[in-house]
CSV table of C-alpha atoms in Angstrom, one decimal:
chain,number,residue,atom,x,y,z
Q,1,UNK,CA,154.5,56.3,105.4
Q,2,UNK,CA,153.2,54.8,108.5
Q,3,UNK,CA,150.2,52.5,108.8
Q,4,UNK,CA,148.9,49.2,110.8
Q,5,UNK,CA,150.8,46.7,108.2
Q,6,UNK,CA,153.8,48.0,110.3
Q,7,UNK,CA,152.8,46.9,113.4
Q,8,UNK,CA,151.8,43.7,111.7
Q,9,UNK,CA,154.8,43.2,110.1
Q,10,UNK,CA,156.4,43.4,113.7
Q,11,UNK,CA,154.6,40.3,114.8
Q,12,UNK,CA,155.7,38.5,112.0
Q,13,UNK,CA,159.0,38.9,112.1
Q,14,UNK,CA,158.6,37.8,116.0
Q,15,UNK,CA,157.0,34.8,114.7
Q,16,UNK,CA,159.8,33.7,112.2
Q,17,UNK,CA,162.2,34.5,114.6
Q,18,UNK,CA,160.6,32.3,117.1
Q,19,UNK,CA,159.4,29.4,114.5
Q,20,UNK,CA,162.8,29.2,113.5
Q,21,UNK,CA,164.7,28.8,117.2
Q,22,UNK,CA,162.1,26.2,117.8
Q,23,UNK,CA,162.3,24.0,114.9
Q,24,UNK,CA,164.9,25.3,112.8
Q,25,UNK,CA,163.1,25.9,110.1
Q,26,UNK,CA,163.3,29.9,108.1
Q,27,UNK,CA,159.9,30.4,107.0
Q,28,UNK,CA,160.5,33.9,105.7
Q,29,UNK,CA,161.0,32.7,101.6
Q,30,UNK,CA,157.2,30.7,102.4
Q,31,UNK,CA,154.9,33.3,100.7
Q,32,UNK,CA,151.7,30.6,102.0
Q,33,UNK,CA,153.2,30.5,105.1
Q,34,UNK,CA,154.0,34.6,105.3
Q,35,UNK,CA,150.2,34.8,104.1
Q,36,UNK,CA,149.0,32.7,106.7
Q,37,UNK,CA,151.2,34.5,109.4
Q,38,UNK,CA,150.3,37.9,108.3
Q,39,UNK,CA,146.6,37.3,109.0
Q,40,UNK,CA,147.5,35.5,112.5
Q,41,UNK,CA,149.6,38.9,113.2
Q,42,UNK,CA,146.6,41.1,112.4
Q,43,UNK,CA,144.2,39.3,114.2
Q,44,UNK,CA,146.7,39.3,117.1
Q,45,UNK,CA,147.1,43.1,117.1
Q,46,UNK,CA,143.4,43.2,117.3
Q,47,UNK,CA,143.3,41.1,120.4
Q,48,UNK,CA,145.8,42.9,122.3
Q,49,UNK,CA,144.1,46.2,122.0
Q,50,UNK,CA,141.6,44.4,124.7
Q,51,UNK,CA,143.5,41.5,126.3
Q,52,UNK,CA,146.8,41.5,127.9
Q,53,UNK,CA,148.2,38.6,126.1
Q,54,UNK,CA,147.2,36.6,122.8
Q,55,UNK,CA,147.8,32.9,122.2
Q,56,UNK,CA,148.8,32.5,118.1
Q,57,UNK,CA,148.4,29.0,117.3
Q,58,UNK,CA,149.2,28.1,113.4
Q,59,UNK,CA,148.9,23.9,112.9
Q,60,UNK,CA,151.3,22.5,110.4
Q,61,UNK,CA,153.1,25.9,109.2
Q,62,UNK,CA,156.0,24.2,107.4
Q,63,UNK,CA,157.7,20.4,107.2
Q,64,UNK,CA,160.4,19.3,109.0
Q,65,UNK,CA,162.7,15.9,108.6
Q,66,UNK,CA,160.2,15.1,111.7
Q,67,UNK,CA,156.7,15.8,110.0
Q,68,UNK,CA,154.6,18.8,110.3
Q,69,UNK,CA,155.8,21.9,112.3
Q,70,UNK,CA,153.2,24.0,114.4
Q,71,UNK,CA,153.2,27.5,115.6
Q,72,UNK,CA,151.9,27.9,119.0
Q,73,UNK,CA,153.1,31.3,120.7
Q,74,UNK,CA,151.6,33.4,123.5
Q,75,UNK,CA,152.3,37.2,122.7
Q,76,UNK,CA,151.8,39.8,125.5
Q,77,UNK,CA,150.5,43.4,125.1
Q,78,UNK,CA,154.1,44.5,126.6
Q,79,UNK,CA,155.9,42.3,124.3
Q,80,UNK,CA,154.0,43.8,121.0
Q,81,UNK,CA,154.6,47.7,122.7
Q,82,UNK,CA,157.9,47.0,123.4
Q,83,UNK,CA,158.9,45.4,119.7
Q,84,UNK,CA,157.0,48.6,118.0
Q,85,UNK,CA,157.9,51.7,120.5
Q,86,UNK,CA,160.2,53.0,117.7
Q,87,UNK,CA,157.1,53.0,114.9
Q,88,UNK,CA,155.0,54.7,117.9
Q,89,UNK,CA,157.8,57.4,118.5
Q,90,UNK,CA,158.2,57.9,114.4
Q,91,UNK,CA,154.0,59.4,114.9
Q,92,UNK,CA,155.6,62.0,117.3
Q,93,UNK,CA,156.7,64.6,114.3
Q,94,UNK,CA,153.6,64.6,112.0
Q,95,UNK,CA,151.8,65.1,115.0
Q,96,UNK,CA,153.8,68.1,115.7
Q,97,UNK,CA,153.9,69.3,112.1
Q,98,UNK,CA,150.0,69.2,112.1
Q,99,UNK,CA,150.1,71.4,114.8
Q,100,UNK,CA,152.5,73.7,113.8
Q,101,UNK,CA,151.4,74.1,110.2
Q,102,UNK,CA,147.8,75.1,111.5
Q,103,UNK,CA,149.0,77.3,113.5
Q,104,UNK,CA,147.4,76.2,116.9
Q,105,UNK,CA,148.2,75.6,120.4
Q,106,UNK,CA,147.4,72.6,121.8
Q,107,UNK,CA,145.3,73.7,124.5
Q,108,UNK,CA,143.3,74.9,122.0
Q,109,UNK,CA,142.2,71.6,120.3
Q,110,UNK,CA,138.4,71.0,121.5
Q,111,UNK,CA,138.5,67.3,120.3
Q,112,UNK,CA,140.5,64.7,119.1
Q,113,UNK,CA,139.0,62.4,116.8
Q,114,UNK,CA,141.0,59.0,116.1
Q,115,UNK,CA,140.9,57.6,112.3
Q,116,UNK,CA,141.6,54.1,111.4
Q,117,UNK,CA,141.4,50.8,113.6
Q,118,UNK,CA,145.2,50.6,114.9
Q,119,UNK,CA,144.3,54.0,116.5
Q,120,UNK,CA,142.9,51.2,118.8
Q,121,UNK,CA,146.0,50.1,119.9
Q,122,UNK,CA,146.3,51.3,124.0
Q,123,UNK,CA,149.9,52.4,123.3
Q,124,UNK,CA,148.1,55.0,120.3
Q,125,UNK,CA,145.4,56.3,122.2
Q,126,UNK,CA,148.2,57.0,125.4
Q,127,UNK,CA,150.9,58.8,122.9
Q,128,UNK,CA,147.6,61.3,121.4
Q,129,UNK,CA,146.2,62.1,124.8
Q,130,UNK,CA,150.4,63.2,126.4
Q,131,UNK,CA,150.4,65.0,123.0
Q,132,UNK,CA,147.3,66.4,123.5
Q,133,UNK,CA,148.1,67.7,127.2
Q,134,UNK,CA,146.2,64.7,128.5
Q,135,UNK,CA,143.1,65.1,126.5
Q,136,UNK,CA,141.0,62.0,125.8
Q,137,UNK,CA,140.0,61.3,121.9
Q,138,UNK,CA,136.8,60.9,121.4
Q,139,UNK,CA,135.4,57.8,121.4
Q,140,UNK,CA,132.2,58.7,119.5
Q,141,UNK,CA,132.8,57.9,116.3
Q,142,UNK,CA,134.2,54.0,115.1
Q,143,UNK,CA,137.6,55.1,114.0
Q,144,UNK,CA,136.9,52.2,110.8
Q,145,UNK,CA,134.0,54.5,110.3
Q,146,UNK,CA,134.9,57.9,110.2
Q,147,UNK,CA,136.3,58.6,106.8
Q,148,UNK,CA,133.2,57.2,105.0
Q,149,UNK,CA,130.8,59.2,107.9
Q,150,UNK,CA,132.8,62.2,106.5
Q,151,UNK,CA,132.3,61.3,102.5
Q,152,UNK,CA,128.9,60.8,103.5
Q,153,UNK,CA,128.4,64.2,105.2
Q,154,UNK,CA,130.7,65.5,102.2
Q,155,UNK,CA,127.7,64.2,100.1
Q,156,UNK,CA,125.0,65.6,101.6
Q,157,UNK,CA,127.0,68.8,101.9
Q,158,UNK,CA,126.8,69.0,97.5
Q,159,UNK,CA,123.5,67.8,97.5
Q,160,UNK,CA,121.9,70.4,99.3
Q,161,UNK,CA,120.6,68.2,102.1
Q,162,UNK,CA,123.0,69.2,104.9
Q,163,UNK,CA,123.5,73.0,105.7
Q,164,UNK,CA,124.2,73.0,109.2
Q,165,UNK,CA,127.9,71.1,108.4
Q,166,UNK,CA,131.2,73.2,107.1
Q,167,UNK,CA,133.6,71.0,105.5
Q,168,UNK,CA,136.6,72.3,104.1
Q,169,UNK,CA,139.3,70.5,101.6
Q,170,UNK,CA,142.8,71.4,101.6
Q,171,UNK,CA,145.8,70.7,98.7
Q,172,UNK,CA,147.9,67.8,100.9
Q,173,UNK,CA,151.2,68.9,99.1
Q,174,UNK,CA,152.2,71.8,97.8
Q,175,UNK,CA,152.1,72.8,93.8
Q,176,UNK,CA,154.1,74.5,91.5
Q,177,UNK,CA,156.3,74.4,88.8
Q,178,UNK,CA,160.3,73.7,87.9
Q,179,UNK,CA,162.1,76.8,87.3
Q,180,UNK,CA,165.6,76.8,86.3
Q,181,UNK,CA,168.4,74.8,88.5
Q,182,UNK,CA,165.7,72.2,89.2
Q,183,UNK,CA,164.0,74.0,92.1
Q,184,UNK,CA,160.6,74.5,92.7
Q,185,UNK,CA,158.9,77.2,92.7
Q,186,UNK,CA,155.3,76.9,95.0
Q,187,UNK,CA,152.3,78.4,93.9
Q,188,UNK,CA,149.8,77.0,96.5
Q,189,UNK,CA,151.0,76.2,99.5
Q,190,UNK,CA,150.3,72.5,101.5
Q,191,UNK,CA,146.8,72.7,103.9
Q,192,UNK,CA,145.6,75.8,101.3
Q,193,UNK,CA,141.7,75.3,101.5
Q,194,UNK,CA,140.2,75.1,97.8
Q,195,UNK,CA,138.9,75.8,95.3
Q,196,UNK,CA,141.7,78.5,95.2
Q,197,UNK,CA,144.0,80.1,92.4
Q,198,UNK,CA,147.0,82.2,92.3
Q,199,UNK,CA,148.7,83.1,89.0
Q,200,UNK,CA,152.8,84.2,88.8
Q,201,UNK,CA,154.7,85.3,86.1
Q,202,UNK,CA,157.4,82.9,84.3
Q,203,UNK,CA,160.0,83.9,81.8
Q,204,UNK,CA,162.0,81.3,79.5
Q,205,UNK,CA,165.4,80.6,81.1
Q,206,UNK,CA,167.0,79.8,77.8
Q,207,UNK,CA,166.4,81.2,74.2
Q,208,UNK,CA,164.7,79.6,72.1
Q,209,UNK,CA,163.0,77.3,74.8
């Protein structure tokens, strides 16, 4: 699994890192302090997906033998790319999968449609569009929006109000049952549209089972 709380989690581990050459003090056992840094990291990842550089300024984070320690980093938008390239790379292979499994070419896609905010993120929208064969994503739809525009067109679809809209749902894993050995024998395969059924025959392995 791969999500935004990654990239977070980047910046706060920058931030201890950093908090800790400066003052000496290992803030990483501080759940009020990893709370508060946590929201500072978010908030920075936000920034950077329009600014070149963020300033993350956190008054009296911990106590030293001195008094009160602040935070008060600058974090540019090279810095953040270059301390999460690896998590950007690990997007490569579902990508791929999802291609692969639909059995599409690339060229073929019409539009790309980013989901979720940290497909904000510069570095995200550059990976999609050299996976894409240089396509832009389509910016008309907020990416923090899009799953509920889709539940909501999902609605209307079951109500009867929208006819001019196909949707179509898919199993996201395959199912089936254990035979013997402990493998697993699919039924329905992963991305099969539904409803759907298929029925197989079984026999018992063992008597009396």
């Amino acid at each position: 699994r791969l999500g935004g709380d990654d990239w977070d989690q980047r910046i706060v581990d920058h931030l201890i890192k950093r908090f800790k050459d400066s003052t000496g003090v290992d803030v990483s056992k501080d759940k009020i302090a990893k709370q508060r840094l946590k929201e500072a990291a978010e908030q920075a990842k936000k920034e950077l997906s329009s600014s070149m550089s963020t300033s993350i300024q956190l008054p009296y984070l911990s106590l030293t033998e001195n008094g009160p320690a602040n935070l008060d980093e600058t974090l540019t938008r090279a810095q953040f790319e270059k301390m999460t390239e690896d998590l950007l790379d690990r997007t490569k292979k579902p990508f791929q999968d999802v291609i692969r499994e639909a059995g599409v070419k690339v060229e073929d896609i019409a539009h790309v449609v980013l989901v979720g905010g940290s497909t904000r993120m510069p570095a995200v929208y550059e990976l999609v569009k050299a996976e894409t064969g240089g396509k832009d994503p389509n910016k008309g739809v907020n990416p923090d929006e899009v799953v509920a525009v889709g539940a909501a067109l999902q609605a209307g679809v079951l109500k009867g109000e929208r006819k001019d809209v196909l949707l179509i749902d898919v199993t996201p894993l395959s199912l089936g049952i254990e035979t013997k050995g402990g493998i697993m024998t699919r039924l329905i395969e992963r991305n099969t549209a539904i409803p759907t059924k298929r029925s197989e025959t079984f026999t018992t392995a063992d008597d009396n089972q």
